[in-house]
Amino acid sequence: DSGVTQTPKHLITATGQRVTLRCSPRSGDLSVYWYQQSLDQGLQFLIQYYNGEERAKGNILERFSAQQFPDLHSELNLSSLELGDSALYFCASSVGGTSQETQYFGPGTRLLVL
Amino acid sequence: ELKVEQNPLFLSMQEGKNYTIYCNYSTTSDRLYWYRQDPGKSLESLFVLLSNGAVKQEGRLMASLDTKARLSTLHITAAVHDLSATYFCAVAGGSNYKLTFGKGTLLTVNP
């Protein structure tokens, strides 16, 4: 158990809908990262927040957005969902957001878009 | 754009044998990570390699980094069934915090 929690574990929804994935980092960690894992694209970095501020952006679609709240939990919002958005979404956290730290991964949210 | 290539992508081993997984990356980096993922589970951090020549060992796994060759290896010694999993290497490029992952190596250790 990494100490990173994610809810929900599973999510089934329909195309065109909007969902919110939630992540609570390890105690004391200020940085949160979001990744998408799919069979065709592999593991891809989406976005990183550090202490409430966006720090780095990866291959995140415009339909997706994220934020980190004052209590440091983070939410990833996915809208206008398409079949291809079906994937495992991981949140990871690290202490201070320096590039040399280990990122600890949560259990993931499995999203299925029908 | 940073590219990370792992090989092999599939590895079937007998218990007790040794093997090496290779991770090549395309641009300069001195930060490389190895993760393990069991089916349907999250990623577990195995090693963080931060400098040229770094070598780390944990049990039957040993990882090394050659930044000049842009190559990391994960060596498995005397494999056991419990090591069956998918192993990912991930590289951080420059001062960017994002990790670029390889496609993963699915390791199956057979009795």
Tab-separated table of N, CA and C in Angstrom, chain A:
chain	number	residue	atom	x	y	z
A	1	ASP	N	0.839	-1.191	0.000
A	1	ASP	CA	0.000	0.000	0.000
A	1	ASP	C	0.883	1.252	0.000
A	2	SER	N	0.721	2.067	-1.047
A	2	SER	CA	1.602	3.228	-1.215
A	2	SER	C	1.203	4.392	-0.322
A	3	GLY	N	-0.037	4.395	0.174
A	3	GLY	CA	-0.522	5.536	0.939
A	3	GLY	C	-1.293	6.528	0.091
A	4	VAL	N	-1.293	6.344	-1.223
A	4	VAL	CA	-2.074	7.185	-2.125
A	4	VAL	C	-3.428	6.508	-2.326
A	5	THR	N	-4.498	7.263	-2.151
A	5	THR	CA	-5.828	6.688	-2.327
A	5	THR	C	-6.529	7.327	-3.513
A	6	GLN	N	-7.317	6.512	-4.196
A	6	GLN	CA	-8.067	6.991	-5.353
A	6	GLN	C	-9.490	6.447	-5.269
A	7	THR	N	-10.429	7.305	-5.628
A	7	THR	CA	-11.823	6.872	-5.706
A	7	THR	C	-12.460	7.440	-6.953
A	8	PRO	N	-13.413	6.740	-7.557
A	8	PRO	CA	-13.786	5.364	-7.232
A	8	PRO	C	-12.789	4.371	-7.820
A	9	LYS	N	-12.929	3.112	-7.506
A	9	LYS	CA	-12.050	2.089	-8.081
A	9	LYS	C	-12.468	1.759	-9.499
A	10	HIS	N	-13.770	1.746	-9.712
A	10	HIS	CA	-14.310	1.439	-11.037
A	10	HIS	C	-15.370	2.453	-11.380
A	11	LEU	N	-15.476	2.746	-12.668
A	11	LEU	CA	-16.476	3.705	-13.120
A	11	LEU	C	-16.934	3.269	-14.510
A	12	ILE	N	-18.221	3.100	-14.657
A	12	ILE	CA	-18.793	2.771	-15.967
A	12	ILE	C	-19.753	3.892	-16.325
A	13	THR	N	-19.574	4.437	-17.517
A	13	THR	CA	-20.401	5.551	-17.927
A	13	THR	C	-20.622	5.492	-19.440
A	14	ALA	N	-21.352	6.444	-19.926
A	14	ALA	CA	-21.688	6.438	-21.354
A	14	ALA	C	-20.952	7.547	-22.084
A	15	THR	N	-20.846	7.404	-23.390
A	15	THR	CA	-20.210	8.442	-24.186
A	15	THR	C	-20.939	9.762	-24.000
A	16	GLY	N	-20.176	10.837	-24.004
A	16	GLY	CA	-20.729	12.165	-23.846
A	16	GLY	C	-20.849	12.625	-22.412
A	17	GLN	N	-20.698	11.715	-21.486
A	17	GLN	CA	-20.848	12.059	-20.074
A	17	GLN	C	-19.578	12.687	-19.507
A	18	ARG	N	-19.711	13.138	-18.255
A	18	ARG	CA	-18.592	13.752	-17.533
A	18	ARG	C	-18.401	12.999	-16.223
A	19	VAL	N	-17.141	12.754	-15.857
A	19	VAL	CA	-16.850	12.080	-14.595
A	19	VAL	C	-15.737	12.811	-13.874
A	20	THR	N	-15.658	12.578	-12.566
A	20	THR	CA	-14.597	13.158	-11.740
A	20	THR	C	-13.904	12.052	-10.977
A	21	LEU	N	-12.599	12.013	-11.113
A	21	LEU	CA	-11.788	11.047	-10.383
A	21	LEU	C	-11.076	11.795	-9.266
A	22	ARG	N	-10.980	11.133	-8.133
A	22	ARG	CA	-10.417	11.812	-6.972
A	22	ARG	C	-9.172	11.095	-6.473
A	23	CYS	N	-8.237	11.890	-5.966
A	23	CYS	CA	-6.962	11.341	-5.480
A	23	CYS	C	-6.567	12.052	-4.198
A	24	SER	N	-6.171	11.277	-3.206
A	24	SER	CA	-5.577	11.848	-1.990
A	24	SER	C	-4.132	11.389	-1.913
A	25	PRO	N	-3.190	12.326	-1.877
A	25	PRO	CA	-1.778	11.945	-1.859
A	25	PRO	C	-1.363	11.367	-0.517
A	26	ARG	N	-0.159	10.835	-0.460
A	26	ARG	CA	0.407	10.377	0.801
A	26	ARG	C	0.512	11.568	1.746
A	27	SER	N	0.427	11.268	3.026
A	27	SER	CA	0.543	12.319	4.014
A	27	SER	C	1.890	13.037	3.860
A	28	GLY	N	1.848	14.341	3.742
A	28	GLY	CA	3.069	15.123	3.617
A	28	GLY	C	3.508	15.401	2.195
A	29	ASP	N	2.942	14.694	1.242
A	29	ASP	CA	3.322	14.921	-0.153
A	29	ASP	C	2.595	16.138	-0.706
A	30	LEU	N	3.336	16.971	-1.425
A	30	LEU	CA	2.761	18.188	-1.978
A	30	LEU	C	2.447	18.080	-3.468
A	31	SER	N	3.089	17.114	-4.108
A	31	SER	CA	2.916	16.966	-5.557
A	31	SER	C	1.987	15.812	-5.889
A	32	VAL	N	1.138	16.058	-6.873
A	32	VAL	CA	0.245	15.022	-7.385
A	32	VAL	C	0.409	14.952	-8.905
A	33	TYR	N	0.467	13.744	-9.406
A	33	TYR	CA	0.610	13.502	-10.844
A	33	TYR	C	-0.555	12.620	-11.292
A	34	TRP	N	-1.002	12.840	-12.511
A	34	TRP	CA	-2.035	11.983	-13.102
A	34	TRP	C	-1.467	11.297	-14.350
A	35	TYR	N	-1.757	9.996	-14.449
A	35	TYR	CA	-1.325	9.193	-15.594
A	35	TYR	C	-2.507	8.406	-16.130
A	36	GLN	N	-2.441	8.132	-17.427
A	36	GLN	CA	-3.451	7.289	-18.067
A	36	GLN	C	-2.746	6.040	-18.589
A	37	GLN	N	-3.322	4.872	-18.329
A	37	GLN	CA	-2.757	3.635	-18.853
A	37	GLN	C	-3.792	2.935	-19.722
A	38	SER	N	-3.448	2.760	-20.991
A	38	SER	CA	-4.336	2.046	-21.900
A	38	SER	C	-3.500	1.064	-22.699
A	39	LEU	N	-4.187	0.092	-23.300
A	39	LEU	CA	-3.481	-0.956	-24.037
A	39	LEU	C	-2.735	-0.388	-25.238
A	40	ASP	N	-3.353	0.572	-25.927
A	40	ASP	CA	-2.704	1.074	-27.143
A	40	ASP	C	-1.683	2.168	-26.869
A	41	GLN	N	-1.905	2.996	-25.870
A	41	GLN	CA	-0.993	4.126	-25.607
A	41	GLN	C	-0.006	3.858	-24.486
A	42	GLY	N	-0.202	2.787	-23.740
A	42	GLY	CA	0.677	2.534	-22.608
A	42	GLY	C	0.410	3.518	-21.474
A	43	LEU	N	1.446	3.796	-20.704
A	43	LEU	CA	1.342	4.715	-19.567
A	43	LEU	C	1.747	6.106	-20.027
A	44	GLN	N	0.823	7.053	-19.898
A	44	GLN	CA	1.121	8.412	-20.343
A	44	GLN	C	0.878	9.410	-19.224
A	45	PHE	N	1.820	10.323	-19.084
A	45	PHE	CA	1.691	11.410	-18.123
A	45	PHE	C	0.650	12.395	-18.619
A	46	LEU	N	-0.228	12.809	-17.717
A	46	LEU	CA	-1.246	13.792	-18.076
A	46	LEU	C	-0.905	15.174	-17.533
A	47	ILE	N	-0.746	15.272	-16.205
A	47	ILE	CA	-0.565	16.587	-15.606
A	47	ILE	C	-0.006	16.431	-14.196
A	48	GLN	N	0.680	17.474	-13.723
A	48	GLN	CA	1.213	17.493	-12.376
A	48	GLN	C	0.822	18.777	-11.668
A	49	TYR	N	0.489	18.659	-10.389
A	49	TYR	CA	0.245	19.816	-9.521
A	49	TYR	C	1.191	19.764	-8.342
A	50	TYR	N	1.610	20.933	-7.953
A	50	TYR	CA	2.446	21.055	-6.772
A	50	TYR	C	1.845	22.117	-5.870
A	51	ASN	N	1.426	21.715	-4.700
A	51	ASN	CA	0.893	22.627	-3.689
A	51	ASN	C	-0.176	23.560	-4.273
A	52	GLY	N	-1.022	22.983	-5.077
A	52	GLY	CA	-2.150	23.729	-5.621
A	52	GLY	C	-1.923	24.366	-6.977
A	53	GLU	N	-0.671	24.378	-7.442
A	53	GLU	CA	-0.374	25.023	-8.714
A	53	GLU	C	-0.024	23.983	-9.773
A	54	GLU	N	-0.472	24.233	-11.003
A	54	GLU	CA	-0.086	23.355	-12.085
A	54	GLU	C	1.401	23.521	-12.361
A	55	ARG	N	2.126	22.392	-12.450
A	55	ARG	CA	3.568	22.484	-12.650
A	55	ARG	C	4.007	21.942	-13.999
A	56	ALA	N	3.419	20.885	-14.450
A	56	ALA	CA	3.827	20.304	-15.737
A	56	ALA	C	2.609	19.690	-16.404
A	57	LYS	N	2.623	19.772	-17.714
A	57	LYS	CA	1.502	19.247	-18.474
A	57	LYS	C	2.033	18.261	-19.508
A	58	GLY	N	1.303	17.185	-19.689
A	58	GLY	CA	1.711	16.196	-20.681
A	58	GLY	C	0.665	16.073	-21.756
A	59	ASN	N	0.342	14.845	-22.115
A	59	ASN	CA	-0.601	14.600	-23.211
A	59	ASN	C	-2.043	14.649	-22.728
A	60	ILE	N	-2.428	15.732	-22.132
A	60	ILE	CA	-3.782	15.827	-21.595
A	60	ILE	C	-4.680	16.499	-22.617
A	61	LEU	N	-5.814	15.860	-22.876
A	61	LEU	CA	-6.755	16.394	-23.847
A	61	LEU	C	-7.431	17.643	-23.287
A	62	GLU	N	-7.916	18.473	-24.190
A	62	GLU	CA	-8.614	19.694	-23.751
A	62	GLU	C	-9.906	19.361	-23.009
A	63	ARG	N	-10.470	18.188	-23.274
A	63	ARG	CA	-11.697	17.764	-22.593
A	63	ARG	C	-11.430	17.368	-21.134
A	64	PHE	N	-10.162	17.237	-20.803
A	64	PHE	CA	-9.785	16.822	-19.459
A	64	PHE	C	-9.250	18.040	-18.704
A	65	SER	N	-9.518	18.087	-17.423
A	65	SER	CA	-8.949	19.156	-16.595
A	65	SER	C	-8.703	18.591	-15.204
A	66	ALA	N	-7.854	19.261	-14.482
A	66	ALA	CA	-7.538	18.793	-13.135
A	66	ALA	C	-7.340	19.989	-12.234
A	67	GLN	N	-7.370	19.730	-10.949
A	67	GLN	CA	-7.021	20.754	-9.978
A	67	GLN	C	-6.575	20.099	-8.692
A	68	GLN	N	-5.845	20.866	-7.908
A	68	GLN	CA	-5.427	20.408	-6.590
A	68	GLN	C	-5.951	21.422	-5.574
A	69	PHE	N	-6.583	20.904	-4.569
A	69	PHE	CA	-7.265	21.743	-3.584
A	69	PHE	C	-6.344	22.086	-2.414
A	70	PRO	N	-6.751	23.049	-1.583
A	70	PRO	CA	-5.912	23.434	-0.441
A	70	PRO	C	-5.556	22.279	0.490
A	71	ASP	N	-6.425	21.271	0.582
A	71	ASP	CA	-6.061	20.132	1.438
A	71	ASP	C	-5.183	19.131	0.690
A	72	LEU	N	-4.774	19.476	-0.505
A	72	LEU	CA	-3.832	18.764	-1.375
A	72	LEU	C	-4.445	17.587	-2.134
A	73	HIS	N	-5.704	17.284	-1.895
A	73	HIS	CA	-6.280	16.248	-2.745
A	73	HIS	C	-6.477	16.825	-4.142
A	74	SER	N	-6.584	15.938	-5.104
A	74	SER	CA	-6.681	16.381	-6.486
A	74	SER	C	-7.858	15.689	-7.159
A	75	GLU	N	-8.406	16.365	-8.131
A	75	GLU	CA	-9.477	15.788	-8.936
A	75	GLU	C	-9.139	15.911	-10.410
A	76	LEU	N	-9.455	14.862	-11.146
A	76	LEU	CA	-9.282	14.860	-12.595
A	76	LEU	C	-10.685	14.782	-13.198
A	77	ASN	N	-11.037	15.788	-13.970
A	77	ASN	CA	-12.351	15.845	-14.584
A	77	ASN	C	-12.244	15.475	-16.060
A	78	LEU	N	-13.051	14.519	-16.461
A	78	LEU	CA	-13.057	14.061	-17.847
A	78	LEU	C	-14.444	14.332	-18.415
A	79	SER	N	-14.518	15.091	-19.491
A	79	SER	CA	-15.833	15.446	-20.028
A	79	SER	C	-15.959	15.008	-21.483
A	80	SER	N	-17.184	15.059	-21.957
A	80	SER	CA	-17.505	14.635	-23.343
A	80	SER	C	-16.806	13.318	-23.659
A	81	LEU	N	-17.018	12.366	-22.782
A	81	LEU	CA	-16.263	11.114	-22.849
A	81	LEU	C	-16.477	10.366	-24.154
A	82	GLU	N	-15.401	9.769	-24.623
A	82	GLU	CA	-15.424	8.954	-25.831
A	82	GLU	C	-14.999	7.539	-25.469
A	83	LEU	N	-15.301	6.611	-26.369
A	83	LEU	CA	-14.948	5.213	-26.117
A	83	LEU	C	-13.462	5.068	-25.832
A	84	GLY	N	-12.664	5.844	-26.547
A	84	GLY	CA	-11.212	5.757	-26.412
A	84	GLY	C	-10.667	6.273	-25.092
A	85	ASP	N	-11.526	6.875	-24.287
A	85	ASP	CA	-11.076	7.340	-22.971
A	85	ASP	C	-11.079	6.222	-21.947
A	86	SER	N	-11.622	5.074	-22.318
A	86	SER	CA	-11.611	3.924	-21.419
A	86	SER	C	-10.170	3.559	-21.121
A	87	ALA	N	-9.822	3.526	-19.854
A	87	ALA	CA	-8.431	3.306	-19.457
A	87	ALA	C	-8.373	3.204	-17.947
A	88	LEU	N	-7.158	2.933	-17.482
A	88	LEU	CA	-6.880	2.965	-16.057
A	88	LEU	C	-6.204	4.297	-15.773
A	89	TYR	N	-6.732	5.045	-14.842
A	89	TYR	CA	-6.179	6.363	-14.513
A	89	TYR	C	-5.520	6.275	-13.143
A	90	PHE	N	-4.231	6.576	-13.151
A	90	PHE	CA	-3.469	6.529	-11.910
A	90	PHE	C	-3.151	7.940	-11.427
A	91	CYS	N	-3.158	8.067	-10.133
A	91	CYS	CA	-2.640	9.244	-9.477
A	91	CYS	C	-1.363	8.812	-8.755
A	92	ALA	N	-0.382	9.680	-8.742
A	92	ALA	CA	0.844	9.419	-8.000
A	92	ALA	C	1.158	10.662	-7.181
A	93	SER	N	1.939	10.479	-6.124
A	93	SER	CA	2.346	11.656	-5.355
A	93	SER	C	3.813	11.547	-4.975
A	94	SER	N	4.398	12.678	-4.700
A	94	SER	CA	5.766	12.728	-4.212
A	94	SER	C	5.869	13.887	-3.231
A	95	VAL	N	6.984	13.915	-2.526
A	95	VAL	CA	7.097	14.845	-1.395
A	95	VAL	C	7.058	16.303	-1.829
A	96	GLY	N	8.100	16.703	-2.596
A	96	GLY	CA	8.234	18.128	-2.864
A	96	GLY	C	8.195	18.498	-4.311
A	97	GLY	N	8.025	17.483	-5.175
A	97	GLY	CA	7.920	17.798	-6.592
A	97	GLY	C	9.239	18.037	-7.276
A	98	THR	N	10.350	17.670	-6.671
A	98	THR	CA	11.621	17.780	-7.390
A	98	THR	C	11.720	16.601	-8.352
A	99	SER	N	12.511	16.810	-9.363
A	99	SER	CA	12.516	15.823	-10.442
A	99	SER	C	13.218	14.527	-10.061
A	100	GLN	N	13.858	14.479	-8.916
A	100	GLN	CA	14.596	13.271	-8.572
A	100	GLN	C	13.876	12.394	-7.559
A	101	GLU	N	12.640	12.725	-7.260
A	101	GLU	CA	11.923	11.965	-6.247
A	101	GLU	C	11.199	10.786	-6.839
A	102	THR	N	10.975	9.800	-5.994
A	102	THR	CA	10.131	8.683	-6.377
A	102	THR	C	8.686	9.129	-6.357
A	103	GLN	N	7.952	8.735	-7.366
A	103	GLN	CA	6.520	8.957	-7.391
A	103	GLN	C	5.839	7.670	-6.924
A	104	TYR	N	4.949	7.802	-5.963
A	104	TYR	CA	4.226	6.657	-5.416
A	104	TYR	C	2.822	6.647	-6.014
A	105	PHE	N	2.465	5.506	-6.562
A	105	PHE	CA	1.225	5.393	-7.324
A	105	PHE	C	0.070	4.870	-6.475
A	106	GLY	N	-1.110	5.424	-6.729
A	106	GLY	CA	-2.334	4.931	-6.119
A	106	GLY	C	-2.830	3.690	-6.838
A	107	PRO	N	-3.932	3.104	-6.361
A	107	PRO	CA	-4.451	1.858	-6.926
A	107	PRO	C	-5.124	2.033	-8.279
A	108	GLY	N	-5.426	3.267	-8.649
A	108	GLY	CA	-6.011	3.518	-9.957
A	108	GLY	C	-7.523	3.522	-9.953
A	109	THR	N	-8.080	4.191	-10.951
A	109	THR	CA	-9.517	4.153	-11.234
A	109	THR	C	-9.676	3.591	-12.637
A	110	ARG	N	-10.430	2.504	-12.722
A	110	ARG	CA	-10.659	1.898	-14.043
A	110	ARG	C	-11.927	2.488	-14.626
A	111	LEU	N	-11.788	3.190	-15.738
A	111	LEU	CA	-12.921	3.844	-16.392
A	111	LEU	C	-13.305	3.082	-17.645
A	112	LEU	N	-14.574	2.776	-17.731
A	112	LEU	CA	-15.112	2.125	-18.923
A	112	LEU	C	-16.196	3.006	-19.511
A	113	VAL	N	-15.998	3.426	-20.732
A	113	VAL	CA	-16.974	4.270	-21.424
A	113	VAL	C	-17.692	3.409	-22.458
A	114	LEU	N	-19.011	3.328	-22.311
A	114	LEU	CA	-19.808	2.479	-23.221
A	114	LEU	C	-20.591	3.297	-24.239
